[in-house]
Short mmCIF file of the C-alpha atoms (twelve columns), coordinates in Angstrom:
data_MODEL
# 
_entry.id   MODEL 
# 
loop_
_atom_site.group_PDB 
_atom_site.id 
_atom_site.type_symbol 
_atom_site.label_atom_id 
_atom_site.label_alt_id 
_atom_site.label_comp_id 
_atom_site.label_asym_id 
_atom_site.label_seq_id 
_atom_site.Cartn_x 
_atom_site.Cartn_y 
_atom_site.Cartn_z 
_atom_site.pdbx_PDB_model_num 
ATOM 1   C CA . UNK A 1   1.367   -19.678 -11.945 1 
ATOM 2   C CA . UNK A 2   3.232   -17.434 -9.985  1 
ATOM 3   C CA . UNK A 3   1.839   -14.238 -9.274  1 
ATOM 4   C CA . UNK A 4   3.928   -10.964 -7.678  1 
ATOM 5   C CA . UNK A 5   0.806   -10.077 -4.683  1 
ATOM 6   C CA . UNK A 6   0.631   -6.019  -5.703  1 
ATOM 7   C CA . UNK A 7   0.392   -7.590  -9.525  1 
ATOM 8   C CA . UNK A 8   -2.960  -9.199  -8.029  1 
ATOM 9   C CA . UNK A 9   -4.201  -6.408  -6.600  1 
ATOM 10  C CA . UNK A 10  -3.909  -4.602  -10.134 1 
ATOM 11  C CA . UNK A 11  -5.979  -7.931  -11.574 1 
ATOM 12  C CA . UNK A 12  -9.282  -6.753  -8.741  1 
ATOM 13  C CA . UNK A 13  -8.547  -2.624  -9.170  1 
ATOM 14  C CA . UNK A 14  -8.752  -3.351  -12.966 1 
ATOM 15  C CA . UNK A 15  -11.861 -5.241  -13.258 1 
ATOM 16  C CA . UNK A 16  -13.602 -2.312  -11.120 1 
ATOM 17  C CA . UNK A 17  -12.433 0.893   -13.033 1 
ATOM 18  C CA . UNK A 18  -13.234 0.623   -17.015 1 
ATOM 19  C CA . UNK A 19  -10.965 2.760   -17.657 1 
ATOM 20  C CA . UNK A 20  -8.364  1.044   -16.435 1 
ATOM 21  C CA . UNK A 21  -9.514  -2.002  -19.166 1 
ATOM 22  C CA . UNK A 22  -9.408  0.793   -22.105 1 
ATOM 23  C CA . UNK A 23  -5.614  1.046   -20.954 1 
ATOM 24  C CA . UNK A 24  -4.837  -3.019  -20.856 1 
ATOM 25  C CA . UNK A 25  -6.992  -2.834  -24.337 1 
ATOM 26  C CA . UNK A 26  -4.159  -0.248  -25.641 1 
ATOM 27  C CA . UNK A 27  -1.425  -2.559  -24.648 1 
ATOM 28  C CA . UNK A 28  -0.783  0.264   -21.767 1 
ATOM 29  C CA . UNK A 29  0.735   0.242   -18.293 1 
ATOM 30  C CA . UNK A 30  -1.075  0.396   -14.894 1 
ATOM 31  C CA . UNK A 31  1.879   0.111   -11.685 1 
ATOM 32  C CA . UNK A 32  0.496   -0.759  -8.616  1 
ATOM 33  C CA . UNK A 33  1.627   -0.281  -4.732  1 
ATOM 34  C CA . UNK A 34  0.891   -2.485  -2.330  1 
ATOM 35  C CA . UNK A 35  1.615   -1.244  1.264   1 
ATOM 36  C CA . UNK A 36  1.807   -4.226  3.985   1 
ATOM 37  C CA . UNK A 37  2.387   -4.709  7.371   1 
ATOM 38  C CA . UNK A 38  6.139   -5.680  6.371   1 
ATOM 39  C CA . UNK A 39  6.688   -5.257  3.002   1 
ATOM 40  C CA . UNK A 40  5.604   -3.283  0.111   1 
ATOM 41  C CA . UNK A 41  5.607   -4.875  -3.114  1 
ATOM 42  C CA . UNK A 42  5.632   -2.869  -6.436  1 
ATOM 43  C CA . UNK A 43  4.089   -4.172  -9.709  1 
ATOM 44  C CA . UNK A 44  2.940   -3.364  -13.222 1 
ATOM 45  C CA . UNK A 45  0.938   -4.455  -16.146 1 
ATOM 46  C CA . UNK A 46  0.954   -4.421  -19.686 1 
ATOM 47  C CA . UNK A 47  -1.637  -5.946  -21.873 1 
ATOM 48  C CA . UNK A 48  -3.022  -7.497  -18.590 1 
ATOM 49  C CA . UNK A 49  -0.117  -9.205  -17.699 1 
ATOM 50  C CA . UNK A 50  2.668   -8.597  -15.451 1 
ATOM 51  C CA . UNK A 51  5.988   -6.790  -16.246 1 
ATOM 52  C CA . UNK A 52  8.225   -9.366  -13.702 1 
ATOM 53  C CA . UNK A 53  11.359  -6.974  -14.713 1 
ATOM 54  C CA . UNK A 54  8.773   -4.344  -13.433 1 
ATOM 55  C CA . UNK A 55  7.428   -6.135  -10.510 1 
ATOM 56  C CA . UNK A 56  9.931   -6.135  -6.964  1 
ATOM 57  C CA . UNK A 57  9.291   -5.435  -3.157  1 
ATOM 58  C CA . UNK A 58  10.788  -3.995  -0.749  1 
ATOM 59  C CA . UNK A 59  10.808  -4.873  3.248   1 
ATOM 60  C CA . UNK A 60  9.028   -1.707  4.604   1 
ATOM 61  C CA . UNK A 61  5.863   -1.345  6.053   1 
ATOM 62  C CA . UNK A 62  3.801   -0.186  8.421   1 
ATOM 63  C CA . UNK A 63  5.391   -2.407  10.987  1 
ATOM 64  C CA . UNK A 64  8.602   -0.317  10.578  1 
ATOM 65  C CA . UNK A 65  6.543   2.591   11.069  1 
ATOM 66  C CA . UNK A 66  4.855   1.131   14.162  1 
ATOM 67  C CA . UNK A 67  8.182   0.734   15.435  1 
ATOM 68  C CA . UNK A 68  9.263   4.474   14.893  1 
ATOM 69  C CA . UNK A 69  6.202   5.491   16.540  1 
ATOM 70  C CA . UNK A 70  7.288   2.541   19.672  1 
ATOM 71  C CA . UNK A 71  10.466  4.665   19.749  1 
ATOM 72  C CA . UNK A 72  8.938   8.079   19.758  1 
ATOM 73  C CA . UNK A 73  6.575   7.541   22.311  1 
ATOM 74  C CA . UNK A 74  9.693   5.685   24.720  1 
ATOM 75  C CA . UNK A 75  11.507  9.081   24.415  1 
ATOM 76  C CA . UNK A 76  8.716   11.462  25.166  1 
ATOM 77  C CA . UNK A 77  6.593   9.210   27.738  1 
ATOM 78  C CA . UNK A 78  9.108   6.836   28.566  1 
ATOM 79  C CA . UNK A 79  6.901   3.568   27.643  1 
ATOM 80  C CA . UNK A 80  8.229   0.502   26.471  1 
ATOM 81  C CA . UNK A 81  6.182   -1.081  23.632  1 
ATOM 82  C CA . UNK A 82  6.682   -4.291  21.715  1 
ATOM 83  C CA . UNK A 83  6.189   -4.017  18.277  1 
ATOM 84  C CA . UNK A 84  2.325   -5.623  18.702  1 
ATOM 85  C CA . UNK A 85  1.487   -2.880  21.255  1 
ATOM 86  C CA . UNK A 86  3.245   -0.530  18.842  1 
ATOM 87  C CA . UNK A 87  1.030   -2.194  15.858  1 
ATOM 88  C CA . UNK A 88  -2.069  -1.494  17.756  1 
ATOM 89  C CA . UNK A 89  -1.276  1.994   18.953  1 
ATOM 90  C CA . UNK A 90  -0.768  3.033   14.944  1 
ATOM 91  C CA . UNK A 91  -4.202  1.189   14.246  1 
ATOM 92  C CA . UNK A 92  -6.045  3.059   17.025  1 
ATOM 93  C CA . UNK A 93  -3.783  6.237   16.555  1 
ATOM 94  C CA . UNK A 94  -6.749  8.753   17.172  1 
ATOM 95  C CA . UNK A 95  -7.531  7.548   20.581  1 
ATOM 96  C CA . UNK A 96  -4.728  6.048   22.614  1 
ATOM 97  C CA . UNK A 97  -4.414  6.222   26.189  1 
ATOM 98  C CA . UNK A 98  -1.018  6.958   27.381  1 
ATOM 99  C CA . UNK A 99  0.233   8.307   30.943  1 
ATOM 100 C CA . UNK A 100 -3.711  8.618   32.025  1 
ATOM 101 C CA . UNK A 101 -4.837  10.890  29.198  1 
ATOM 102 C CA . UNK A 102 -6.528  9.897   25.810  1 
ATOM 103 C CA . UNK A 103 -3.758  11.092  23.182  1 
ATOM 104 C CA . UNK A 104 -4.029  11.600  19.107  1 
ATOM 105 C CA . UNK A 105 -0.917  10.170  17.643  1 
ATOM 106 C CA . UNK A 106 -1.653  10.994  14.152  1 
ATOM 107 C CA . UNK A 107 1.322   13.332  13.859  1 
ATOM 108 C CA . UNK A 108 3.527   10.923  15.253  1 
ATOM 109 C CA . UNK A 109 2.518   8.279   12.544  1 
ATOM 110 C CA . UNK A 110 2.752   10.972  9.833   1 
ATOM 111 C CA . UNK A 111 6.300   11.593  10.720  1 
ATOM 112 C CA . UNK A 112 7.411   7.890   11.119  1 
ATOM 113 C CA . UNK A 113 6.029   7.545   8.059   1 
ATOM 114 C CA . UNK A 114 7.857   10.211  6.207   1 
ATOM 115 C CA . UNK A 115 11.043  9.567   7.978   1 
ATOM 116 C CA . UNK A 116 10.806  5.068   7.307   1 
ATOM 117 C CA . UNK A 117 9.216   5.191   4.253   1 
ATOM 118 C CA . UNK A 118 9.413   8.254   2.140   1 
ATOM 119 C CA . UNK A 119 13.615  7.776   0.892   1 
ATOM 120 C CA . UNK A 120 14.148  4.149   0.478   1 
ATOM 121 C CA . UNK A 121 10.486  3.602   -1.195  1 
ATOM 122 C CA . UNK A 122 10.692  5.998   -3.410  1 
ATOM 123 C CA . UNK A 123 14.115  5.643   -3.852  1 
ATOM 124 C CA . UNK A 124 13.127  1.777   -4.531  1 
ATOM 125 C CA . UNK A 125 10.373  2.302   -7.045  1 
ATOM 126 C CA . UNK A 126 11.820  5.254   -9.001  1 
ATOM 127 C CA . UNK A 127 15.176  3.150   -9.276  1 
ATOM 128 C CA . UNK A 128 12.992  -0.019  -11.075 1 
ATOM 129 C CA . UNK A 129 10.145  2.329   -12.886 1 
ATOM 130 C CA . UNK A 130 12.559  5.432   -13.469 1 
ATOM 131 C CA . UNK A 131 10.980  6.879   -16.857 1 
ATOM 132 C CA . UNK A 132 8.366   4.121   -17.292 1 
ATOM 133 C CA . UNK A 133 6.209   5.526   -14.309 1 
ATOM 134 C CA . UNK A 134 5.567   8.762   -16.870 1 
ATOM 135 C CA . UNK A 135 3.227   6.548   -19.107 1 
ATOM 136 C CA . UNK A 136 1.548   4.454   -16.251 1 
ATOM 137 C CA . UNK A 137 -1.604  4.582   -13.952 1 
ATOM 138 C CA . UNK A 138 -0.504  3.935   -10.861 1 
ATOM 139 C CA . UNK A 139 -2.840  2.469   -7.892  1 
ATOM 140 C CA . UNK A 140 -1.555  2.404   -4.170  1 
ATOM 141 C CA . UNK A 141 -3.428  -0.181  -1.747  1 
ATOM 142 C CA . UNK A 142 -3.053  -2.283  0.809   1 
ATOM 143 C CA . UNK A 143 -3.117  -1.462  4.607   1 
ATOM 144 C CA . UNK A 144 -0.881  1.207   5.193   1 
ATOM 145 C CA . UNK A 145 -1.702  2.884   1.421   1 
ATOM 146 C CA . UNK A 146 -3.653  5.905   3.470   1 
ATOM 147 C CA . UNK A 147 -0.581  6.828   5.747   1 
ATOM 148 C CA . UNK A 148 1.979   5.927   2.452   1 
ATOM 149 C CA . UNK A 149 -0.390  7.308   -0.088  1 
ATOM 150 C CA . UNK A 150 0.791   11.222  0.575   1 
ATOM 151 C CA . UNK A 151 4.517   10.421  0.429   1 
ATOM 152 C CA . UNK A 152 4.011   7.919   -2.644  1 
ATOM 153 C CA . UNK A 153 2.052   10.968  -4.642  1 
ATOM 154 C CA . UNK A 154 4.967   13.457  -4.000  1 
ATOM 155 C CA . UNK A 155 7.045   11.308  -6.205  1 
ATOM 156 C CA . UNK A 156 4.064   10.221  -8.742  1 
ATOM 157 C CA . UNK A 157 1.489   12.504  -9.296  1 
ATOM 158 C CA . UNK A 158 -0.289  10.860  -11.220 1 
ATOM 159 C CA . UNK A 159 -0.928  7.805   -8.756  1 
ATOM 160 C CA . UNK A 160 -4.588  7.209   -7.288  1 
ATOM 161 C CA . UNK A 161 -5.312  5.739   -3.638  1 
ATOM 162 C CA . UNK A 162 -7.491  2.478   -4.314  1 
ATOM 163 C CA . UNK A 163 -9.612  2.104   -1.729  1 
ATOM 164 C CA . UNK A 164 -12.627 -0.026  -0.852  1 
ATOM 165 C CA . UNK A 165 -15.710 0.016   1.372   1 
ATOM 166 C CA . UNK A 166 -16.548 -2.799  2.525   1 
ATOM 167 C CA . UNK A 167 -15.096 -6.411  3.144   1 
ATOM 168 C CA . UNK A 168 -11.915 -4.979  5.475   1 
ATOM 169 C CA . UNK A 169 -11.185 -2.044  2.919   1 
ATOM 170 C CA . UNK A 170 -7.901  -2.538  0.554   1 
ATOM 171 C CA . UNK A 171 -5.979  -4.626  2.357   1 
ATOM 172 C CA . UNK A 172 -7.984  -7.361  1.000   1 
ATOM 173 C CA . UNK A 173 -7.109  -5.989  -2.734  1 
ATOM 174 C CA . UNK A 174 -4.293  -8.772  -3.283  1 
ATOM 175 C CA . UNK A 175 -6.550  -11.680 -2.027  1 
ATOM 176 C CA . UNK A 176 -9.515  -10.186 -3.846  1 
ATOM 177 C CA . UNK A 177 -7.411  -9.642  -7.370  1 
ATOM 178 C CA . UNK A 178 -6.262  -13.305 -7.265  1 
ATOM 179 C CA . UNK A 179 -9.490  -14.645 -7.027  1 
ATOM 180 C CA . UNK A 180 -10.529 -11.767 -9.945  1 
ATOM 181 C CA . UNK A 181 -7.604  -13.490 -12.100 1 
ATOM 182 C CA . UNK A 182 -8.346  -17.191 -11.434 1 
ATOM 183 C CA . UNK A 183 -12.365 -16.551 -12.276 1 
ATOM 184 C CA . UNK A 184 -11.406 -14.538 -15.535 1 
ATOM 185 C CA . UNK A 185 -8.861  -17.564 -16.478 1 
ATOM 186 C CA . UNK A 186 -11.496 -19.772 -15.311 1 
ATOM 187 C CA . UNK A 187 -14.351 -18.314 -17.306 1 
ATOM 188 C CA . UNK A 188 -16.436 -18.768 -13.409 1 
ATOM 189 C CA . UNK A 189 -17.744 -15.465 -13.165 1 
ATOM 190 C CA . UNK A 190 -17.270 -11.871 -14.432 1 
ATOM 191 C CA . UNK A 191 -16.707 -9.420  -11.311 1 
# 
């Protein structure tokens, strides 16, 4: 079987949240978001299974944003980051040392993100959801779902930040859904 990854991360969300079985149960739809390093991938569910006319991606992540935030701090300090120094300087955002000094560069993610992310993802999602996203539950997860998460809920109020606490947070929501689906198909285990 082939699986869209933010349809798997629906499969792990939904065996957590009951509520979110009542809706399967009801034949209903639950969208996910799943926010990546390069890509974000988009997927829903109906009766459990995925919507593939639903279900598309789209290639920005938090990489782009850690190369807006490579391009901010070149024009204000002058530094020269590859996109792996960039990567690291968005992970460790609150303390970064720059020019001698320990800097916060929260604000400068928040704007990359808003400025990479918030047209053509929305503009992405809305175009394949449009009025179907009215009667969904929509989950956003992955790595970058905290910074996206704000921008995302502008355009869907209704959509929830899925996160986890332990085992690396929801980044691992794909990875954890698939193994979720294959035990439920499998009859192995209930989770």
């Amino acid at each position: 079987m082939v699986m869209p990854q933010a349809a798997a991360g629906l499969y792990y969300w939904m065996a957590q949240d009951p509520q979110l079985r009542e809706i399967v149960e009801a034949d209903g739809l639950i969208g996910g978001i799943d926010v990546g390093t390069y890509t974000t991938g988009f997927a829903v569910l109906r009766g459990g299974r995925p919507v593939l006319n639903l279900c598309s991606g789209i290639d920005i992540g938090m990489s782009r944003v850690a190369s807006a935030v490579g391009a901010r701090i070149h024009s204000k300090y002058g530094l020269s980051l590859d996109l792996k120094e960039s990567m690291r300087m968005v992970e460790n955002r609150h303390k970064v040392f720059i020019h001698n000094r320990l800097m916060d560069l929260s604000e400068d993610v928040r704007i990359a993100v808003e400025q990479v992310v918030s047209g053509p993802l929305m503009n992405a999602v809305y175009g394949l959801w449009g009025g179907d996203a009215d009667r969904m539950k929509i989950g956003v997860y992955g790595g970058g779902a905290p910074d996206f998460f704000p921008f995302i809920q502008e355009v869907f109020p209704m959509a929830s930040l899925v996160t986890m606490d332990n085992m690396g947070g929801g980044r691992f929501l794909p990875v954890l859904g698939m193994l979720t689906y294959y035990a439920g198909r499998n009859q192995l285990l209930s989770l």
